[in-house]
Amino acid sequence: MSVDRKHLKTVLITGGGSGIGFEIAKQLLATQLYRLVLLSQNRQKLEAALKMLGGSSDQISSVTCDLRDSKQIKTALERITATHKGIYGLINNAGIYPLGGISSTREASWDEAMAINLKAPFLLAQALAPLMAKNSNGGRIINISSTAGILPNHFALAYSVSKAALVHLTRTLAKELGKDNITVNCICPGIVRSPIHETYHHSETELEEFYAKRGTALPLGRIGEPADVTGAVKFFLSEDSAWITGDVLVVDGGRLLL
Ligand SMILES: NC(=O)c1ccc[n+]([C@@H]2O[C@H](COP(=O)([O-])OP(=O)(O)OC[C@H]3O[C@@H](n4cnc5c(N)ncnc54)[C@H](OP(=O)(O)O)[C@@H]3O)[C@@H](O)[C@H]2O)c1
């Protein structure tokens, strides 16, 4: 089937090169409704992701940017807005998961979590909302928070606090941007299989045991796969959610029921 490229809506996905972000890109590309820009810091991973996803260069492209650095964010945004006339969607998905409670969380780790998980979504929304406001069909901002942003995880203090603040950023922006027909919603996944968990486990077997143990404890009996999160993203991007803003959708296999 041929795609009418004129009608594709441009969507920026941060952290689109791996895990949940990669799956979001894959599923959105398959709808043939969107033109995607993937942003993350690792150029090789982004290039590999583009290769795996396929699609033509006017359907999908990438930009390298370290979200800890506001100058790099500014440069990346200049590149994106120079090549894409209008931006319809922003999916703030990039994130880091530093472990540590009150005594073991270093200041640098706190600052890094706040920069990537919270400040970058704010800066990107601040820059892109005025462009979305010019669209006849408005815009969509989707923040990927976490169940840890609702139910504190004291083993990951900085992460929990950054994700809770991201929930509040969502709701606060939703109030201000509604007048411009921009919806701002948030998705809180529970545990999902992705590279974010790999650094904390010494072997594949240990990681699989961790997933199995965490999955069995959930009401739905298994951990999530990245594809379990993408339905919510597609919904918040679509016309079906046109009158929903400031919402916090939990996608967690029942984790918050425990
Ligand atoms: N997996 C879970 O259990 C789970 C649960 C709840 C919420 N989440 C949230 O889901 C989102 C996606 O995570 P994931 O599980 O898919 O893990 P992931 O595969 O590790 O993805 C994280 C993404 O963030 C990007 N990123 C990290 N630091 C960056 C930086 N300084 N600048 C630019 N990009 C940066 C990474 O890009 P590079 O590869 O280029 O570094 C990567 O693409 C995160 O916000 C995470 O908190 C995940």
mmCIF file of C-alpha atoms and ligand atoms in Angstrom:
data_model
loop_
_atom_site.group_PDB
_atom_site.id
_atom_site.type_symbol
_atom_site.label_atom_id
_atom_site.label_comp_id
_atom_site.label_asym_id
_atom_site.label_seq_id
_atom_site.Cartn_x
_atom_site.Cartn_y
_atom_site.Cartn_z
ATOM 1 C CA MET A 1 0.000 0.000 0.000
ATOM 2 C CA SER A 2 1.417 3.413 -0.894
ATOM 3 C CA VAL A 3 1.607 6.063 1.819
ATOM 4 C CA ASP A 4 0.461 9.633 1.238
ATOM 5 C CA ARG A 5 3.428 11.324 2.952
ATOM 6 C CA LYS A 6 1.754 14.754 2.945
ATOM 7 C CA HIS A 7 -0.637 13.654 5.674
ATOM 8 C CA LEU A 8 1.887 12.044 8.013
ATOM 9 C CA LYS A 9 2.011 13.695 11.446
ATOM 10 C CA THR A 10 5.494 14.224 12.830
ATOM 11 C CA VAL A 11 6.191 12.641 16.199
ATOM 12 C CA LEU A 12 9.420 12.919 18.195
ATOM 13 C CA ILE A 13 10.252 9.887 20.360
ATOM 14 C CA THR A 14 13.054 10.315 22.878
ATOM 15 C CA GLY A 15 14.883 7.119 23.710
ATOM 16 C CA GLY A 16 13.538 5.640 20.477
ATOM 17 C CA GLY A 17 16.587 3.472 19.894
ATOM 18 C CA SER A 18 15.891 0.768 22.443
ATOM 19 C CA GLY A 19 13.396 -0.941 24.746
ATOM 20 C CA ILE A 20 9.956 0.624 25.017
ATOM 21 C CA GLY A 21 10.862 3.557 22.729
ATOM 22 C CA PHE A 22 11.960 1.237 19.941
ATOM 23 C CA GLU A 23 8.706 -0.725 20.172
ATOM 24 C CA ILE A 24 6.698 2.511 20.126
ATOM 25 C CA ALA A 25 8.543 3.508 16.938
ATOM 26 C CA LYS A 26 7.900 0.088 15.371
ATOM 27 C CA GLN A 27 4.186 0.166 16.106
ATOM 28 C CA LEU A 28 3.710 3.792 15.040
ATOM 29 C CA LEU A 29 5.586 3.201 11.801
ATOM 30 C CA ALA A 30 3.270 0.275 11.056
ATOM 31 C CA THR A 31 0.191 2.533 11.279
ATOM 32 C CA GLN A 32 1.547 4.657 8.386
ATOM 33 C CA LEU A 33 0.036 7.703 10.079
ATOM 34 C CA TYR A 34 3.193 9.239 11.470
ATOM 35 C CA ARG A 35 6.586 10.545 10.435
ATOM 36 C CA LEU A 36 8.997 9.653 13.240
ATOM 37 C CA VAL A 37 12.090 11.294 14.637
ATOM 38 C CA LEU A 38 14.000 9.156 17.120
ATOM 39 C CA LEU A 39 16.274 10.933 19.582
ATOM 40 C CA SER A 40 18.833 9.461 21.941
ATOM 41 C CA GLN A 41 22.496 9.817 22.839
ATOM 42 C CA ASN A 42 24.030 6.709 21.272
ATOM 43 C CA ARG A 43 24.422 7.222 17.510
ATOM 44 C CA GLN A 44 25.312 3.582 16.761
ATOM 45 C CA LYS A 45 22.241 2.311 18.587
ATOM 46 C CA LEU A 46 20.066 4.789 16.725
ATOM 47 C CA GLU A 47 21.507 3.749 13.369
ATOM 48 C CA ALA A 48 20.986 0.082 14.200
ATOM 49 C CA ALA A 49 17.402 0.845 15.247
ATOM 50 C CA LEU A 50 16.673 2.684 11.980
ATOM 51 C CA LYS A 51 18.034 -0.263 10.038
ATOM 52 C CA MET A 52 15.863 -2.745 11.956
ATOM 53 C CA LEU A 53 12.757 -0.581 11.636
ATOM 54 C CA GLY A 54 13.079 -0.032 7.899
ATOM 55 C CA GLY A 55 10.910 2.722 6.423
ATOM 56 C CA SER A 56 12.043 5.473 4.099
ATOM 57 C CA SER A 57 14.064 8.501 5.185
ATOM 58 C CA ASP A 58 10.999 10.749 4.963
ATOM 59 C CA GLN A 59 9.093 8.385 7.269
ATOM 60 C CA ILE A 60 11.752 7.958 9.926
ATOM 61 C CA SER A 61 14.971 9.733 10.906
ATOM 62 C CA SER A 62 17.084 10.192 13.985
ATOM 63 C CA VAL A 63 18.951 12.843 15.886
ATOM 64 C CA THR A 64 21.702 12.311 18.420
ATOM 65 C CA CYS A 65 21.464 14.306 21.636
ATOM 66 C CA ASP A 66 22.546 13.907 25.230
ATOM 67 C CA LEU A 67 19.468 14.971 27.179
ATOM 68 C CA ARG A 68 21.610 15.918 30.184
ATOM 69 C CA ASP A 69 22.850 18.900 28.209
ATOM 70 C CA SER A 70 20.386 21.711 27.485
ATOM 71 C CA LYS A 71 22.671 23.140 24.752
ATOM 72 C CA GLN A 72 22.521 19.813 22.913
ATOM 73 C CA ILE A 73 18.737 19.785 23.328
ATOM 74 C CA LYS A 74 18.549 23.245 21.750
ATOM 75 C CA THR A 75 20.743 22.187 18.814
ATOM 76 C CA ALA A 76 18.741 18.984 18.291
ATOM 77 C CA LEU A 77 15.487 20.951 18.293
ATOM 78 C CA GLU A 78 16.897 23.395 15.738
ATOM 79 C CA ARG A 79 17.811 20.479 13.473
ATOM 80 C CA ILE A 80 14.406 18.857 13.873
ATOM 81 C CA THR A 81 12.374 22.003 13.314
ATOM 82 C CA ALA A 82 14.502 22.960 10.295
ATOM 83 C CA THR A 83 13.590 19.717 8.532
ATOM 84 C CA HIS A 84 10.048 19.164 9.819
ATOM 85 C CA LYS A 85 7.485 21.869 9.164
ATOM 86 C CA GLY A 86 5.075 20.974 11.934
ATOM 87 C CA ILE A 87 5.440 18.796 15.017
ATOM 88 C CA TYR A 88 2.316 16.958 16.161
ATOM 89 C CA GLY A 89 3.564 14.649 18.905
ATOM 90 C CA LEU A 90 6.240 14.505 21.568
ATOM 91 C CA ILE A 91 6.815 11.242 23.399
ATOM 92 C CA ASN A 92 9.092 11.843 26.363
ATOM 93 C CA ASN A 93 10.244 8.264 26.802
ATOM 94 C CA ALA A 94 14.016 8.476 27.446
ATOM 95 C CA GLY A 95 14.906 7.744 31.025
ATOM 96 C CA ILE A 96 17.479 6.346 33.398
ATOM 97 C CA TYR A 97 16.938 4.185 36.453
ATOM 98 C CA PRO A 98 19.621 4.827 39.056
ATOM 99 C CA LEU A 99 19.337 2.636 42.137
ATOM 100 C CA GLY A 100 19.921 3.897 45.666
ATOM 101 C CA GLY A 101 18.102 5.074 48.780
ATOM 102 C CA ILE A 102 18.809 8.099 50.946
ATOM 103 C CA SER A 103 22.307 7.126 52.087
ATOM 104 C CA SER A 104 23.594 5.766 48.778
ATOM 105 C CA THR A 105 22.210 8.267 46.268
ATOM 106 C CA ARG A 106 25.046 10.549 45.204
ATOM 107 C CA GLU A 107 24.307 14.147 44.261
ATOM 108 C CA ALA A 108 25.521 13.532 40.693
ATOM 109 C CA SER A 109 23.128 10.602 40.316
ATOM 110 C CA TRP A 110 20.235 12.704 41.639
ATOM 111 C CA ASP A 111 21.076 15.524 39.199
ATOM 112 C CA GLU A 112 21.350 13.119 36.271
ATOM 113 C CA ALA A 113 17.967 11.513 36.993
ATOM 114 C CA MET A 114 16.322 14.922 37.294
ATOM 115 C CA ALA A 115 17.986 16.167 34.079
ATOM 116 C CA ILE A 116 17.006 13.222 31.877
ATOM 117 C CA ASN A 117 13.723 12.099 33.452
ATOM 118 C CA LEU A 118 12.254 15.510 34.261
ATOM 119 C CA LYS A 119 14.055 18.597 32.958
ATOM 120 C CA ALA A 120 14.468 17.300 29.385
ATOM 121 C CA PRO A 121 10.706 16.555 29.037
ATOM 122 C CA PHE A 122 10.031 20.097 30.292
ATOM 123 C CA LEU A 123 12.513 21.704 27.858
ATOM 124 C CA LEU A 124 11.228 19.700 24.897
ATOM 125 C CA ALA A 125 7.595 20.492 25.726
ATOM 126 C CA GLN A 126 8.464 24.158 26.210
ATOM 127 C CA ALA A 127 10.103 24.350 22.774
ATOM 128 C CA LEU A 128 7.580 22.252 20.852
ATOM 129 C CA ALA A 129 4.242 23.368 22.343
ATOM 130 C CA PRO A 130 4.269 26.710 20.456
ATOM 131 C CA LEU A 131 4.741 24.774 17.189
ATOM 132 C CA MET A 132 1.949 22.334 18.079
ATOM 133 C CA ALA A 133 -0.320 25.308 18.853
ATOM 134 C CA LYS A 134 -0.015 26.389 15.201
ATOM 135 C CA ASN A 135 -1.345 23.043 13.889
ATOM 136 C CA SER A 136 -4.978 22.931 12.817
ATOM 137 C CA ASN A 137 -5.263 19.605 14.682
ATOM 138 C CA GLY A 138 -3.333 20.674 17.816
ATOM 139 C CA GLY A 139 -0.742 18.438 19.387
ATOM 140 C CA ARG A 140 -0.016 15.584 21.761
ATOM 141 C CA ILE A 141 2.539 15.300 24.534
ATOM 142 C CA ILE A 142 2.929 11.868 26.122
ATOM 143 C CA ASN A 143 5.214 11.396 29.105
ATOM 144 C CA ILE A 144 6.439 7.939 30.058
ATOM 145 C CA SER A 145 6.591 7.946 33.845
ATOM 146 C CA SER A 146 6.462 4.781 35.988
ATOM 147 C CA THR A 147 4.459 3.108 38.726
ATOM 148 C CA ALA A 148 7.396 4.284 40.881
ATOM 149 C CA GLY A 149 6.092 7.799 40.249
ATOM 150 C CA ILE A 150 2.893 6.838 42.071
ATOM 151 C CA LEU A 151 4.009 4.215 44.600
ATOM 152 C CA PRO A 152 7.417 5.290 45.982
ATOM 153 C CA ASN A 153 10.298 2.912 45.374
ATOM 154 C CA HIS A 154 12.776 3.605 48.180
ATOM 155 C CA PHE A 155 15.443 1.474 46.449
ATOM 156 C CA ALA A 156 15.438 4.025 43.606
ATOM 157 C CA LEU A 157 14.878 7.325 45.366
ATOM 158 C CA ALA A 158 15.953 9.790 42.656
ATOM 159 C CA TYR A 159 14.102 7.770 39.997
ATOM 160 C CA SER A 160 10.863 7.695 42.015
ATOM 161 C CA VAL A 161 10.963 11.391 42.754
ATOM 162 C CA SER A 162 11.762 12.325 39.133
ATOM 163 C CA LYS A 163 8.926 10.135 37.847
ATOM 164 C CA ALA A 164 6.435 11.528 40.410
ATOM 165 C CA ALA A 165 7.396 15.029 39.298
ATOM 166 C CA LEU A 166 6.890 13.967 35.679
ATOM 167 C CA VAL A 167 3.310 12.993 36.571
ATOM 168 C CA HIS A 168 2.790 16.440 38.050
ATOM 169 C CA LEU A 169 4.470 18.119 35.086
ATOM 170 C CA THR A 170 1.962 16.283 32.878
ATOM 171 C CA ARG A 171 -1.032 17.529 34.819
ATOM 172 C CA THR A 172 0.284 21.078 35.151
ATOM 173 C CA LEU A 173 1.092 21.376 31.429
ATOM 174 C CA ALA A 174 -2.304 19.880 30.561
ATOM 175 C CA LYS A 175 -4.022 22.768 32.348
ATOM 176 C CA GLU A 176 -2.017 25.403 30.516
ATOM 177 C CA LEU A 177 -1.896 23.881 27.032
ATOM 178 C CA GLY A 178 -5.536 22.815 26.682
ATOM 179 C CA LYS A 179 -6.422 26.220 25.213
ATOM 180 C CA ASP A 180 -4.082 25.433 22.299
ATOM 181 C CA ASN A 181 -5.702 22.038 21.687
ATOM 182 C CA ILE A 182 -2.617 20.244 22.982
ATOM 183 C CA THR A 183 -3.312 17.241 25.168
ATOM 184 C CA VAL A 184 -0.719 16.159 27.728
ATOM 185 C CA ASN A 185 -1.006 12.670 29.163
ATOM 186 C CA CYS A 186 1.166 10.296 31.080
ATOM 187 C CA ILE A 187 1.699 6.534 31.037
ATOM 188 C CA CYS A 188 2.994 4.726 34.113
ATOM 189 C CA PRO A 189 4.372 1.302 33.189
ATOM 190 C CA GLY A 190 5.140 -1.317 35.786
ATOM 191 C CA ILE A 191 8.058 -3.669 35.221
ATOM 192 C CA VAL A 192 8.734 -4.193 31.502
ATOM 193 C CA ARG A 193 11.462 -6.321 29.909
ATOM 194 C CA SER A 194 14.025 -3.867 28.521
ATOM 195 C CA PRO A 195 17.731 -2.973 28.573
ATOM 196 C CA ILE A 196 17.121 -0.654 31.545
ATOM 197 C CA HIS A 197 17.239 -3.708 33.849
ATOM 198 C CA GLU A 198 20.283 -5.343 32.280
ATOM 199 C CA THR A 199 22.985 -3.351 34.079
ATOM 200 C CA TYR A 200 21.804 -4.512 37.489
ATOM 201 C CA HIS A 201 22.099 -8.231 36.803
ATOM 202 C CA HIS A 202 25.303 -10.199 36.422
ATOM 203 C CA SER A 203 24.020 -12.786 33.967
ATOM 204 C CA GLU A 204 21.153 -13.588 31.619
ATOM 205 C CA THR A 205 19.993 -16.311 34.030
ATOM 206 C CA GLU A 206 19.904 -13.913 36.974
ATOM 207 C CA LEU A 207 17.934 -11.402 34.896
ATOM 208 C CA GLU A 208 15.410 -14.041 33.790
ATOM 209 C CA GLU A 209 14.985 -15.189 37.402
ATOM 210 C CA PHE A 210 14.349 -11.580 38.425
ATOM 211 C CA TYR A 211 11.718 -11.153 35.689
ATOM 212 C CA ALA A 212 10.052 -14.473 36.550
ATOM 213 C CA LYS A 213 9.885 -13.657 40.259
ATOM 214 C CA ARG A 214 8.498 -10.173 39.674
ATOM 215 C CA GLY A 215 6.047 -11.457 37.046
ATOM 216 C CA THR A 216 4.634 -14.278 39.176
ATOM 217 C CA ALA A 217 3.856 -11.805 41.954
ATOM 218 C CA LEU A 218 1.628 -9.698 39.687
ATOM 219 C CA PRO A 219 -2.157 -10.186 39.350
ATOM 220 C CA LEU A 220 -1.708 -10.816 35.607
ATOM 221 C CA GLY A 221 1.078 -13.297 36.337
ATOM 222 C CA ARG A 222 3.818 -11.934 34.075
ATOM 223 C CA ILE A 223 5.999 -8.889 33.584
ATOM 224 C CA GLY A 224 5.251 -6.552 30.690
ATOM 225 C CA GLU A 225 6.797 -6.619 27.241
ATOM 226 C CA PRO A 226 7.495 -3.307 25.453
ATOM 227 C CA ALA A 227 4.504 -4.031 23.180
ATOM 228 C CA ASP A 228 2.228 -3.981 26.247
ATOM 229 C CA VAL A 229 2.875 -0.241 26.557
ATOM 230 C CA THR A 230 2.428 0.834 22.939
ATOM 231 C CA GLY A 231 -1.381 0.526 22.807
ATOM 232 C CA ALA A 232 -1.655 3.313 25.386
ATOM 233 C CA VAL A 233 0.741 5.482 23.377
ATOM 234 C CA LYS A 234 -1.213 4.924 20.156
ATOM 235 C CA PHE A 235 -4.429 5.795 22.006
ATOM 236 C CA PHE A 236 -3.075 9.067 23.393
ATOM 237 C CA LEU A 237 -1.803 10.060 19.940
ATOM 238 C CA SER A 238 -5.100 9.253 18.233
ATOM 239 C CA GLU A 239 -8.367 11.141 17.769
ATOM 240 C CA ASP A 240 -9.981 8.646 20.169
ATOM 241 C CA SER A 241 -8.341 10.508 23.065
ATOM 242 C CA ALA A 242 -9.099 14.027 21.763
ATOM 243 C CA TRP A 243 -10.992 15.020 24.942
ATOM 244 C CA ILE A 244 -8.600 13.424 27.430
ATOM 245 C CA THR A 245 -5.861 15.482 28.994
ATOM 246 C CA GLY A 246 -3.893 15.376 32.246
ATOM 247 C CA ASP A 247 -4.599 11.655 32.472
ATOM 248 C CA VAL A 248 -2.268 9.184 34.169
ATOM 249 C CA LEU A 249 -2.724 5.731 32.670
ATOM 250 C CA VAL A 250 -1.219 2.863 34.642
ATOM 251 C CA VAL A 251 -0.035 -0.063 32.481
ATOM 252 C CA ASP A 252 1.374 -2.476 35.036
ATOM 253 C CA GLY A 253 -0.195 -5.962 34.995
ATOM 254 C CA GLY A 254 -1.967 -5.043 38.249
ATOM 255 C CA ARG A 255 1.158 -4.023 40.219
ATOM 256 C CA LEU A 256 -0.553 -1.110 41.972
ATOM 257 C CA LEU A 257 -3.302 -3.408 43.249
ATOM 258 C CA LEU A 258 -0.840 -5.196 45.521
HETATM 259 N N1 LIG B 1 11.450 -1.122 31.651
HETATM 260 C C1 LIG B 1 10.736 -0.880 32.734
HETATM 261 O O1 LIG B 1 10.543 -1.751 33.600
HETATM 262 C C2 LIG B 1 10.131 0.473 32.919
HETATM 263 C C3 LIG B 1 9.131 0.637 33.895
HETATM 264 C C4 LIG B 1 8.563 1.884 34.090
HETATM 265 C C5 LIG B 1 8.964 2.951 33.327
HETATM 266 N N2 LIG B 1 9.929 2.774 32.390
HETATM 267 C C6 LIG B 1 10.346 3.956 31.628
HETATM 268 O O2 LIG B 1 10.296 3.677 30.256
HETATM 269 C C7 LIG B 1 11.187 4.550 29.568
HETATM 270 C C8 LIG B 1 11.982 3.733 28.551
HETATM 271 O O3 LIG B 1 12.836 2.852 29.248
HETATM 272 P P1 LIG B 1 13.169 1.390 28.756
HETATM 273 O O4 LIG B 1 12.680 0.471 29.780
HETATM 274 O O5 LIG B 1 12.748 1.204 27.359
HETATM 275 O O6 LIG B 1 14.764 1.373 28.914
HETATM 276 P P2 LIG B 1 15.944 1.586 27.863
HETATM 277 O O7 LIG B 1 15.858 0.591 26.782
HETATM 278 O O8 LIG B 1 17.171 1.676 28.691
HETATM 279 O O9 LIG B 1 15.614 2.994 27.227
HETATM 280 C C9 LIG B 1 16.034 4.204 27.779
HETATM 281 C C10 LIG B 1 16.271 5.158 26.634
HETATM 282 O O10 LIG B 1 16.638 6.432 27.190
HETATM 283 C C11 LIG B 1 17.713 6.933 26.431
HETATM 284 N N3 LIG B 1 18.581 7.782 27.228
HETATM 285 C C12 LIG B 1 19.127 7.516 28.445
HETATM 286 N N4 LIG B 1 19.944 8.515 28.812
HETATM 287 C C13 LIG B 1 19.912 9.429 27.813
HETATM 288 C C14 LIG B 1 20.544 10.678 27.609
HETATM 289 N N5 LIG B 1 21.393 11.192 28.496
HETATM 290 N N6 LIG B 1 20.278 11.345 26.463
HETATM 291 C C15 LIG B 1 19.446 10.818 25.527
HETATM 292 N N7 LIG B 1 18.809 9.662 25.672
HETATM 293 C C16 LIG B 1 19.045 8.970 26.801
HETATM 294 C C17 LIG B 1 18.496 5.712 26.000
HETATM 295 O O11 LIG B 1 19.261 6.061 24.860
HETATM 296 P P3 LIG B 1 20.760 5.506 24.641
HETATM 297 O O12 LIG B 1 20.587 4.053 24.408
HETATM 298 O O13 LIG B 1 21.212 6.281 23.472
HETATM 299 O O14 LIG B 1 21.503 5.817 25.911
HETATM 300 C C18 LIG B 1 17.401 4.713 25.712
HETATM 301 O O15 LIG B 1 16.976 4.798 24.379
HETATM 302 C C19 LIG B 1 12.053 5.207 30.646
HETATM 303 O O16 LIG B 1 11.609 6.511 30.881
HETATM 304 C C20 LIG B 1 11.792 4.343 31.864
HETATM 305 O O17 LIG B 1 11.952 5.037 33.073
HETATM 306 C C21 LIG B 1 10.528 1.561 32.165
#
